[in-house]
PDB file of C-alpha atoms in Angstrom:
ATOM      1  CA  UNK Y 125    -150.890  62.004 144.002  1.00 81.00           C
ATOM      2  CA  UNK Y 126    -149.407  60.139 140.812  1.00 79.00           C
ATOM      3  CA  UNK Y 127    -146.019  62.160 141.107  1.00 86.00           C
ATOM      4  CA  UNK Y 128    -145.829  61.294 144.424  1.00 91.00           C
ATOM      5  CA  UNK Y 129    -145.852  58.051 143.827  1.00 89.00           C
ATOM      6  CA  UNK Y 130    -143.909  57.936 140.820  1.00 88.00           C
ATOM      7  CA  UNK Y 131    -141.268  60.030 142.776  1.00 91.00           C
ATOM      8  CA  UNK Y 132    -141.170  57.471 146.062  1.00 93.00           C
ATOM      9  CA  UNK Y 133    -141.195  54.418 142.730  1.00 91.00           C
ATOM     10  CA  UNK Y 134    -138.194  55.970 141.210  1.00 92.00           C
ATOM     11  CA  UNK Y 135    -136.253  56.590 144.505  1.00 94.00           C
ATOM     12  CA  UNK Y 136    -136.578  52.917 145.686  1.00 93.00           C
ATOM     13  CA  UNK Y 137    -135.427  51.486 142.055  1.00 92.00           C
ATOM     14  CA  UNK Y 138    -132.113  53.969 142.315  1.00 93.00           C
ATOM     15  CA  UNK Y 139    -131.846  53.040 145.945  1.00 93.00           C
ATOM     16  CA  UNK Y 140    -131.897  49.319 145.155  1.00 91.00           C
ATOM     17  CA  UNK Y 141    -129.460  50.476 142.016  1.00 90.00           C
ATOM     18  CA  UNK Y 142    -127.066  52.104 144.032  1.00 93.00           C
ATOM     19  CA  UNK Y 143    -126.897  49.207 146.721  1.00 93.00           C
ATOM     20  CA  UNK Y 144    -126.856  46.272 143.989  1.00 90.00           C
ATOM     21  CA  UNK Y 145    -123.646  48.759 142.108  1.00 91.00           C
ATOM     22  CA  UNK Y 146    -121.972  48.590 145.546  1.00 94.00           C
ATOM     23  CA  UNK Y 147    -122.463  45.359 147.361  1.00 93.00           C
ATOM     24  CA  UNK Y 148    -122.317  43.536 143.384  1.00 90.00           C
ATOM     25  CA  UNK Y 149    -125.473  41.948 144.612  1.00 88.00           C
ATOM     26  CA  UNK Y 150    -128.200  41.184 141.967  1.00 86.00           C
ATOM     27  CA  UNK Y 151    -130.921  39.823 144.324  1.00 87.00           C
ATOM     28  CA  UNK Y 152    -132.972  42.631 143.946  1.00 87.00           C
ATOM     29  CA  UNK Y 153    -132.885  42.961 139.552  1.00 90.00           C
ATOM     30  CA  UNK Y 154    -136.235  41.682 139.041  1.00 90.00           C
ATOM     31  CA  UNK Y 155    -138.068  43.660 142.203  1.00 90.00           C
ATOM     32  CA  UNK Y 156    -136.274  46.826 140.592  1.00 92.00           C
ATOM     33  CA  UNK Y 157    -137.766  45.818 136.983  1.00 93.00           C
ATOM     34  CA  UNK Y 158    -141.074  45.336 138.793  1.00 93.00           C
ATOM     35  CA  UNK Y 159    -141.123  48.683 139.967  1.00 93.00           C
ATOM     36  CA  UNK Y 160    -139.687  50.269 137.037  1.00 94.00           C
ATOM     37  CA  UNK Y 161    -142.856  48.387 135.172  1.00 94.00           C
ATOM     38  CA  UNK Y 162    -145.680  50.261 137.216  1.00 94.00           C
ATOM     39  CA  UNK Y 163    -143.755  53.425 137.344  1.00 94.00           C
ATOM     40  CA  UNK Y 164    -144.342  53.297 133.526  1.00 94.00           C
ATOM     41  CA  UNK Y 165    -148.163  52.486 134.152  1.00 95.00           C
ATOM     42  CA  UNK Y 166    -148.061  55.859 136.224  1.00 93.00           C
ATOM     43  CA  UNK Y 167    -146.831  57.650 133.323  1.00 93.00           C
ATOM     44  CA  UNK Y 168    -149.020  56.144 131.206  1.00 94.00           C
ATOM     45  CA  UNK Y 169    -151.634  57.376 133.035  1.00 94.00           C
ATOM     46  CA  UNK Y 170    -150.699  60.969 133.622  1.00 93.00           C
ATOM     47  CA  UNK Y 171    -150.158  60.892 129.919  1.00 94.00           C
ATOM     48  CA  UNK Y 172    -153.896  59.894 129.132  1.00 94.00           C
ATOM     49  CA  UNK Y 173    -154.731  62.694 131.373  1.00 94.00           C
ATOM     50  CA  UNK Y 174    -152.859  65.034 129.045  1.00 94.00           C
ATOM     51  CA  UNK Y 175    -154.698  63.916 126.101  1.00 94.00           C
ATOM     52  CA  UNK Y 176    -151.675  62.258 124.778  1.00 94.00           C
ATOM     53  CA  UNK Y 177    -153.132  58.881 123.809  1.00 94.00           C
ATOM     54  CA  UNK Y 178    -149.760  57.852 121.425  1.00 95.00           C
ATOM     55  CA  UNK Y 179    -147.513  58.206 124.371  1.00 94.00           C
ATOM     56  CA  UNK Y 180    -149.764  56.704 127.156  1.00 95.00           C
ATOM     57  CA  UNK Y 181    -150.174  53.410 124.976  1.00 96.00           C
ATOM     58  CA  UNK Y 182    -146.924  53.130 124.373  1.00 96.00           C
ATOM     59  CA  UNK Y 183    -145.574  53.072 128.013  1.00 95.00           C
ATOM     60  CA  UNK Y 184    -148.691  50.555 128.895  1.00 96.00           C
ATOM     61  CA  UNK Y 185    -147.349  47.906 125.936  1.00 96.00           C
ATOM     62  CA  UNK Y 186    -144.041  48.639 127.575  1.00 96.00           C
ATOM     63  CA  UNK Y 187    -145.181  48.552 131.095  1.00 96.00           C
ATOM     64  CA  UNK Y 188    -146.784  44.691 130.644  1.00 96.00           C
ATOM     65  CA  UNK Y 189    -143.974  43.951 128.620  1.00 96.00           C
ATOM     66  CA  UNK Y 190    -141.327  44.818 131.604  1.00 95.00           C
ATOM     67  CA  UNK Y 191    -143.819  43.155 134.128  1.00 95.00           C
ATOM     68  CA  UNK Y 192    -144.485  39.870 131.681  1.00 95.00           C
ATOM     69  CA  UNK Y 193    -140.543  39.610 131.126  1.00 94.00           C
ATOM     70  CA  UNK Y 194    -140.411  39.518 135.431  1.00 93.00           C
ATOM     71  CA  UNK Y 195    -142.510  37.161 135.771  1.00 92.00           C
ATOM     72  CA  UNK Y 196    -141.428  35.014 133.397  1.00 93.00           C
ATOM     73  CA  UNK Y 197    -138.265  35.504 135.170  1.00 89.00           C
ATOM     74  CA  UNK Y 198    -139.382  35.393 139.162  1.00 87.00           C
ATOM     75  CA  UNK Y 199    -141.848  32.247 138.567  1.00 89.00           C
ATOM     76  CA  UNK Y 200    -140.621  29.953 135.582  1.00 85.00           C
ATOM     77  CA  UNK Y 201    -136.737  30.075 135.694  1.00 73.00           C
TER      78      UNK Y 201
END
């Protein structure tokens, strides 16, 4: 069910990386950071499942990072 997800996550980010590329729009930056920030919760949480507790930290610190940094950037810009 999580690489589903993750899968469908990471197709809408390139989709809405493909379509900012061509139309030179940048509307959509912080929605694709946003989605890029809970793909990383996904992977930290197959990685817990794995029993690799290093790796599945480290993309949660990086996952609220990316999602603080949007945000800051959506709300108080």
């Amino acid at each position: 069910m999580l690489k589903i997800i993750r899968i469908l996550l990471s197709i809408f980010v390139m989709v809405g990386g493909i379509y900012g590329l061509i139309t030179d729009n940048n509307a959509l930056f912080p929605y694709m950071m946003g989605l890029l920030g809970v793909i990383m919760i996904f992977w930290g949480i197959t990685e817990l499942r794995n029993n690799q507790k290093a790796k599945g930290v480290f993309y949660f610190i990086t996952a609220a990072f990316v999602i603080y940094v949007v945000i800051q950037t959506m709300f108080f810009h």
